CSV table of C-alpha atoms and ligand atoms in Angstrom, one decimal:
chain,number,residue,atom,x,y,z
A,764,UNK,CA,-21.3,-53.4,60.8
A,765,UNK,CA,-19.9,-57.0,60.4
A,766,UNK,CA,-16.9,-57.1,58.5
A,767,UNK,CA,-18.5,-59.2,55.6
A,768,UNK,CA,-20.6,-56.9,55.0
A,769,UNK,CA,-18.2,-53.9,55.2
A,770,UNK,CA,-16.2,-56.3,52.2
A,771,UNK,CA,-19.7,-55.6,50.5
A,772,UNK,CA,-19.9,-52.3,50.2
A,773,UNK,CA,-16.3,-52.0,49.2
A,774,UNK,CA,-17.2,-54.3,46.6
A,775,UNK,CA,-20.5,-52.5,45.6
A,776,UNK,CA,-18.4,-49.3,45.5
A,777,UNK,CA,-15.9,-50.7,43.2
A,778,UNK,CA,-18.4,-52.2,40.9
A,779,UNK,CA,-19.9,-48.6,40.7
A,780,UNK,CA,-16.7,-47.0,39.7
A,781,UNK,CA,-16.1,-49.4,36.8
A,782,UNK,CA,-19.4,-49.0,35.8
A,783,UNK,CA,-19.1,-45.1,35.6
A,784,UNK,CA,-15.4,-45.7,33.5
A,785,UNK,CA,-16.7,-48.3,31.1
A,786,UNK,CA,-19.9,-45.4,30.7
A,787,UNK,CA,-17.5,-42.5,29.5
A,788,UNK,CA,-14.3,-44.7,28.2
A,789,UNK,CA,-15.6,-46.1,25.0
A,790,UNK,CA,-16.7,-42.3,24.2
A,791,UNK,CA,-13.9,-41.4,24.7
A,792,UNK,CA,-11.7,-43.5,22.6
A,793,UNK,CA,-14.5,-42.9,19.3
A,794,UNK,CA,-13.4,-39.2,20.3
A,795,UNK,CA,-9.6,-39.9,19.9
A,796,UNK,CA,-10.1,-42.2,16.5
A,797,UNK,CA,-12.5,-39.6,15.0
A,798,UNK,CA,-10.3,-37.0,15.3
A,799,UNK,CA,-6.5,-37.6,15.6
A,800,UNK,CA,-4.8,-41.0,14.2
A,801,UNK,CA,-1.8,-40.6,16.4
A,802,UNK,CA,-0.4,-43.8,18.1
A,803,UNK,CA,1.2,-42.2,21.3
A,804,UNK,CA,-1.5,-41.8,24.0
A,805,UNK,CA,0.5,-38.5,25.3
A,806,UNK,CA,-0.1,-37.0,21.9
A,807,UNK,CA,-3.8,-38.2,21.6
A,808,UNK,CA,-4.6,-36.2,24.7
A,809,UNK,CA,-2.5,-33.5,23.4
A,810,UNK,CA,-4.1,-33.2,20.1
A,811,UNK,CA,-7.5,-34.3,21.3
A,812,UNK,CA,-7.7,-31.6,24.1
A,813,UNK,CA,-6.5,-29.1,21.1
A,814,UNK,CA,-9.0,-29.7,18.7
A,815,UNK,CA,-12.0,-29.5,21.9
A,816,UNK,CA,-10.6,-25.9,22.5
A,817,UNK,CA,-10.0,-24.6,18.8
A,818,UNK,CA,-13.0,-26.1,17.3
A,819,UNK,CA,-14.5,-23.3,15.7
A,820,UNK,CA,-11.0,-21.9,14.6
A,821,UNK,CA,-10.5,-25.6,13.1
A,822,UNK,CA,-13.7,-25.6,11.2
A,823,UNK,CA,-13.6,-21.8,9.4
A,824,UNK,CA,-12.3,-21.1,6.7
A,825,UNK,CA,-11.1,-18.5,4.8
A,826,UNK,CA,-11.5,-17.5,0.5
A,827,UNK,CA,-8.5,-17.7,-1.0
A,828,UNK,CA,-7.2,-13.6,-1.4
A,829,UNK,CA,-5.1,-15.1,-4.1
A,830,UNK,CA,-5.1,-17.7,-6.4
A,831,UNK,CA,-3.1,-20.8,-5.1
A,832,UNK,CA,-2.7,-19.1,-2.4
A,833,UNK,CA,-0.5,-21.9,0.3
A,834,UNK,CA,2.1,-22.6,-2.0
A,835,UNK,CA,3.0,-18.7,-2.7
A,836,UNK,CA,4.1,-18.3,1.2
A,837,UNK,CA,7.4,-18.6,0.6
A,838,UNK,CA,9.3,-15.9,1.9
A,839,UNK,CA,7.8,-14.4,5.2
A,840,UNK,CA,5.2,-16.2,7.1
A,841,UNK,CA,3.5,-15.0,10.3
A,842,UNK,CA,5.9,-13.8,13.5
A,843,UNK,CA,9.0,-13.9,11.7
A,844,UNK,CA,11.2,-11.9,12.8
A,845,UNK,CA,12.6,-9.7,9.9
A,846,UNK,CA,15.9,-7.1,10.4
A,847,UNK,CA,17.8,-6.2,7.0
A,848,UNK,CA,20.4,-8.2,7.5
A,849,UNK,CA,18.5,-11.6,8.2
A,850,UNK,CA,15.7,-10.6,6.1
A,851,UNK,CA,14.7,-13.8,3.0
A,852,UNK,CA,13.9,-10.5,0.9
A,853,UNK,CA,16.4,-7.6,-0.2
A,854,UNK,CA,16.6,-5.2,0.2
A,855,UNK,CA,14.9,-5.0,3.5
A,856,UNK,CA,13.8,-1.8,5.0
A,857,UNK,CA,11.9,-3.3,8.4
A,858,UNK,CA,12.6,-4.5,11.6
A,859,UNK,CA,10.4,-6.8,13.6
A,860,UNK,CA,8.0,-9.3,14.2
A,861,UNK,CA,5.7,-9.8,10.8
A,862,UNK,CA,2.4,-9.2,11.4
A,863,UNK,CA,1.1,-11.0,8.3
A,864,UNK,CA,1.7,-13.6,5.9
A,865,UNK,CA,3.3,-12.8,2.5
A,866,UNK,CA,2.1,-14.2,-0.5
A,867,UNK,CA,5.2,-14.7,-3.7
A,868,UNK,CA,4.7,-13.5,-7.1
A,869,UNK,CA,5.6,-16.2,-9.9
A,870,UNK,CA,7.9,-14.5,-12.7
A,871,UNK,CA,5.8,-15.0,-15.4
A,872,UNK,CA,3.0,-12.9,-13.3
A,873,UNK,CA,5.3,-9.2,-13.0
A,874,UNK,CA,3.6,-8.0,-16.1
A,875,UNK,CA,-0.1,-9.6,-15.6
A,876,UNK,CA,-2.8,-8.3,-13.4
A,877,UNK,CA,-2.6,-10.7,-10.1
A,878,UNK,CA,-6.2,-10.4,-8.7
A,879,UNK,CA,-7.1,-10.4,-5.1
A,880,UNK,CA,-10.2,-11.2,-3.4
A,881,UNK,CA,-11.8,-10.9,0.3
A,882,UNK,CA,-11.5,-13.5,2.5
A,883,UNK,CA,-14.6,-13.1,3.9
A,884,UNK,CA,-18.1,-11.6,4.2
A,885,UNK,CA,-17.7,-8.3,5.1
A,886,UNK,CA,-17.4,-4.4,4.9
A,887,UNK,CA,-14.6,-2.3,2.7
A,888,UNK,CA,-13.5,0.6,5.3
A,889,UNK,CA,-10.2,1.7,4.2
A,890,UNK,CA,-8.6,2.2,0.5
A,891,UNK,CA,-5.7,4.5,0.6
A,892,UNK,CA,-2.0,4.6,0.3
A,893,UNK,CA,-0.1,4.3,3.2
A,894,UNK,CA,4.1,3.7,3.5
A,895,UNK,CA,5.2,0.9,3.5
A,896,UNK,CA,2.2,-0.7,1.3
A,897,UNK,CA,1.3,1.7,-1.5
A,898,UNK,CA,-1.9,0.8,-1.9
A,899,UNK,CA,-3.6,-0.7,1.1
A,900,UNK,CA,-7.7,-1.7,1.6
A,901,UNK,CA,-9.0,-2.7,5.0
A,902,UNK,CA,-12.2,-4.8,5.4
A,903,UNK,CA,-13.7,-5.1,9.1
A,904,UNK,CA,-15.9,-9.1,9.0
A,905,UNK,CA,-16.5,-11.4,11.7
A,906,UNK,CA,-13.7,-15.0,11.5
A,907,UNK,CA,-15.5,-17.5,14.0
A,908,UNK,CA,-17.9,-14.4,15.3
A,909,UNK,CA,-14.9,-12.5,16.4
A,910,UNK,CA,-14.5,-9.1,14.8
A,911,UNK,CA,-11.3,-8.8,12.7
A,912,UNK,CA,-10.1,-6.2,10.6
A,913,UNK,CA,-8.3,-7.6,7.2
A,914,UNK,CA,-5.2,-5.5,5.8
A,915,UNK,CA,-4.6,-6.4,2.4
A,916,UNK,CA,-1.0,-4.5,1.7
A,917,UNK,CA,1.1,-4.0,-1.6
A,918,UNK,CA,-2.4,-3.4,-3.9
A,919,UNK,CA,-2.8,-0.9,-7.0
A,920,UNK,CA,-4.6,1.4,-5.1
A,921,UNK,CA,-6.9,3.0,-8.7
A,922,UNK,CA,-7.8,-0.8,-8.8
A,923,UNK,CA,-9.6,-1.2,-5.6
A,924,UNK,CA,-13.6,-0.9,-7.3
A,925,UNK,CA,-15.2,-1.7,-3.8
A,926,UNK,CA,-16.3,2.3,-2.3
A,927,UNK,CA,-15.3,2.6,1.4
A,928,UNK,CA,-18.3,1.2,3.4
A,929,UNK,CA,-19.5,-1.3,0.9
A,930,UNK,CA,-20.0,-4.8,1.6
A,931,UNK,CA,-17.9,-7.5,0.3
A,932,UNK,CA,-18.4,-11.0,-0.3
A,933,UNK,CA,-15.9,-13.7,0.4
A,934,UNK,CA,-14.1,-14.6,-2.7
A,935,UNK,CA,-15.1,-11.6,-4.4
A,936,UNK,CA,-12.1,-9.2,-6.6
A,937,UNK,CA,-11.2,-6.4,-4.2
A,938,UNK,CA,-8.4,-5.5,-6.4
A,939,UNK,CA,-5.4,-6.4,-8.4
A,940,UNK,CA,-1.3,-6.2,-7.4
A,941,UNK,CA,0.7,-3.2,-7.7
A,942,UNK,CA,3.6,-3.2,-10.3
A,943,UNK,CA,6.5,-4.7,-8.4
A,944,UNK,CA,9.2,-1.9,-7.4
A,945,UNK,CA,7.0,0.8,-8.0
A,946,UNK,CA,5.3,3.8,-6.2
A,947,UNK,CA,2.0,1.2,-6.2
A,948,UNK,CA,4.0,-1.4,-3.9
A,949,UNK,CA,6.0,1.6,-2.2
A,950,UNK,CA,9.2,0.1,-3.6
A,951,UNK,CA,8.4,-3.5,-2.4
A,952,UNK,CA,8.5,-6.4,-4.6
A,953,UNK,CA,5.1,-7.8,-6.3
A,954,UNK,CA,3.4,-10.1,-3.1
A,955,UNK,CA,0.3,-9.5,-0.8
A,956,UNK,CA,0.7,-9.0,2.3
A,957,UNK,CA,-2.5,-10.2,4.5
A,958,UNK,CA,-2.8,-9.2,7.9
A,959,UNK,CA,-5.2,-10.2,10.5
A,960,UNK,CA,-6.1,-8.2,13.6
A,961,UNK,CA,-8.4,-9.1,15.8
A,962,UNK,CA,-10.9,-6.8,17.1
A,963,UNK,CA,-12.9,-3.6,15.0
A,964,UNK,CA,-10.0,-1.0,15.2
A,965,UNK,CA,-7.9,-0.6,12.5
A,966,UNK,CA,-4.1,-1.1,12.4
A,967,UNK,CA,-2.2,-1.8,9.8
A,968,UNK,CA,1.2,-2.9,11.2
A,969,UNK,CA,2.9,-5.2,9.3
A,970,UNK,CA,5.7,-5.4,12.2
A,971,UNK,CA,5.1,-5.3,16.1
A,972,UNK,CA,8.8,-4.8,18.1
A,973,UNK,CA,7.5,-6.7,20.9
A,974,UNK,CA,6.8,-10.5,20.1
A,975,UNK,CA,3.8,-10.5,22.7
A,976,UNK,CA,1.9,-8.2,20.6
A,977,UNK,CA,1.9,-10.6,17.7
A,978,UNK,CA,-1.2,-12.1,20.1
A,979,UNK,CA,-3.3,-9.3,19.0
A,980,UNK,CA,-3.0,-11.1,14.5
A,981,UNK,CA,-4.2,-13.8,13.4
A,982,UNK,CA,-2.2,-16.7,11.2
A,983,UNK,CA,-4.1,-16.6,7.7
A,984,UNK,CA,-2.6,-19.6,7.3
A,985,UNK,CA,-4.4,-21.0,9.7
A,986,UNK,CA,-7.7,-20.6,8.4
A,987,UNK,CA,-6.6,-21.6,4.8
A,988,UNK,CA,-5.7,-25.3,5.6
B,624,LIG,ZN1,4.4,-8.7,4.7
């Protein structure tokens, strides 16, 4: 091969390469715009390659179990670590990682019926009072076709009208609050506690010791933004 036309086919070869980059760069960049507005190109990657993995946690959502339901987590939100003496609540009585997400009573709602409502499509399996919750329902459904089980804690147990192995609809009343401070709550304050565990057996933590086990819950918050 004459080294003309060796220059040739390194030319050829180059011309093929920017033809295959200008092919997948301007899909690409409509990729980035579309979906993150972020002007560093680290973060663009970061948040592009993100959204590409979590799609179909990104794009499910969740009922409201409460009204207004975001601006009530106040107090403890997923993974926090809870003792006693750290504890935004008192007086405390657990130690550990939380499990759940806690949704705040207002003042003016200690003495009204606060109603709660499924999340999602699916079946009633437990109602019954257990320490640490008073009352407590469990409904098993499907978040992003992943069985979950769905504790909702801290609920007046004689309100709960779904029977055990009834379906639910998302959105639909499940119950009302327990009385603050009272057997109903098991001494807790008036809040919800919603817990999310992935897979069909039941558990109703609301604390894990070790942190790694908070892998086998779910943020609710997550699926409510
Ligand atoms: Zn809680």
């Amino acid at each position: 091969m004459t080294s003309k036309k060796v220059g040739y086919a390194i030319a050829i070869i180059i011309l093929l390469f920017l033809g295959v980059f200008d092919y997948f760069l301007p899909n690409q960049n409509q990729k980035v715009s579309s979906q993150a507005s972020t002007q560093n190109t680290n973060q663009i990657v970061m948040t592009t390659s993100t959204v590409t993995t979590s799609t179909p946690t990104a794009n499910t959502k969740i009922s409201e179990p409460i009204s207004n339901a975001l601006n009530r987590v106040t107090k403890k939100s997923f993974g926090l670590y809870v003792t006693p003496k750290n504890s935004p609540v008192s007086p405390e009585k657990f130690t550990g990682y939380h499990t759940g997400v806690d949704f705040e009573t207002l003042p003016s709602e200690q003495n009204t019926d606060v109603p709660i409502y499924a999340i999602c499509d699916g079946t009633l399996t437990v109602k019954e009072y257990a320490s640490g919750y008073g009352g407590v329902a469990v409904e098993s459904c499907k978040i992003n076709n992943a069985d979950v089980t769905v504790i909702y804690g801290h609920l007046r147990l004689s309100s709960i009208t779904p029977k055990v192995n009834e379906n639910l609809k998302a959105g639909e009343q499940i119950a009302v609050l327990g009385t603050g401070y009272s057997t109903e709550t098991d001494g807790e304050r008036k809040h919800l506690h919603l817990g999310i565990h992935k897979g069909k057996s039941i558990n109703i933590l609301g604390y894990v010791q070790n942190k790694n086990d908070l892998g086998n819950w779910i943020n609710a918050v997550t699926l409510l933004r």
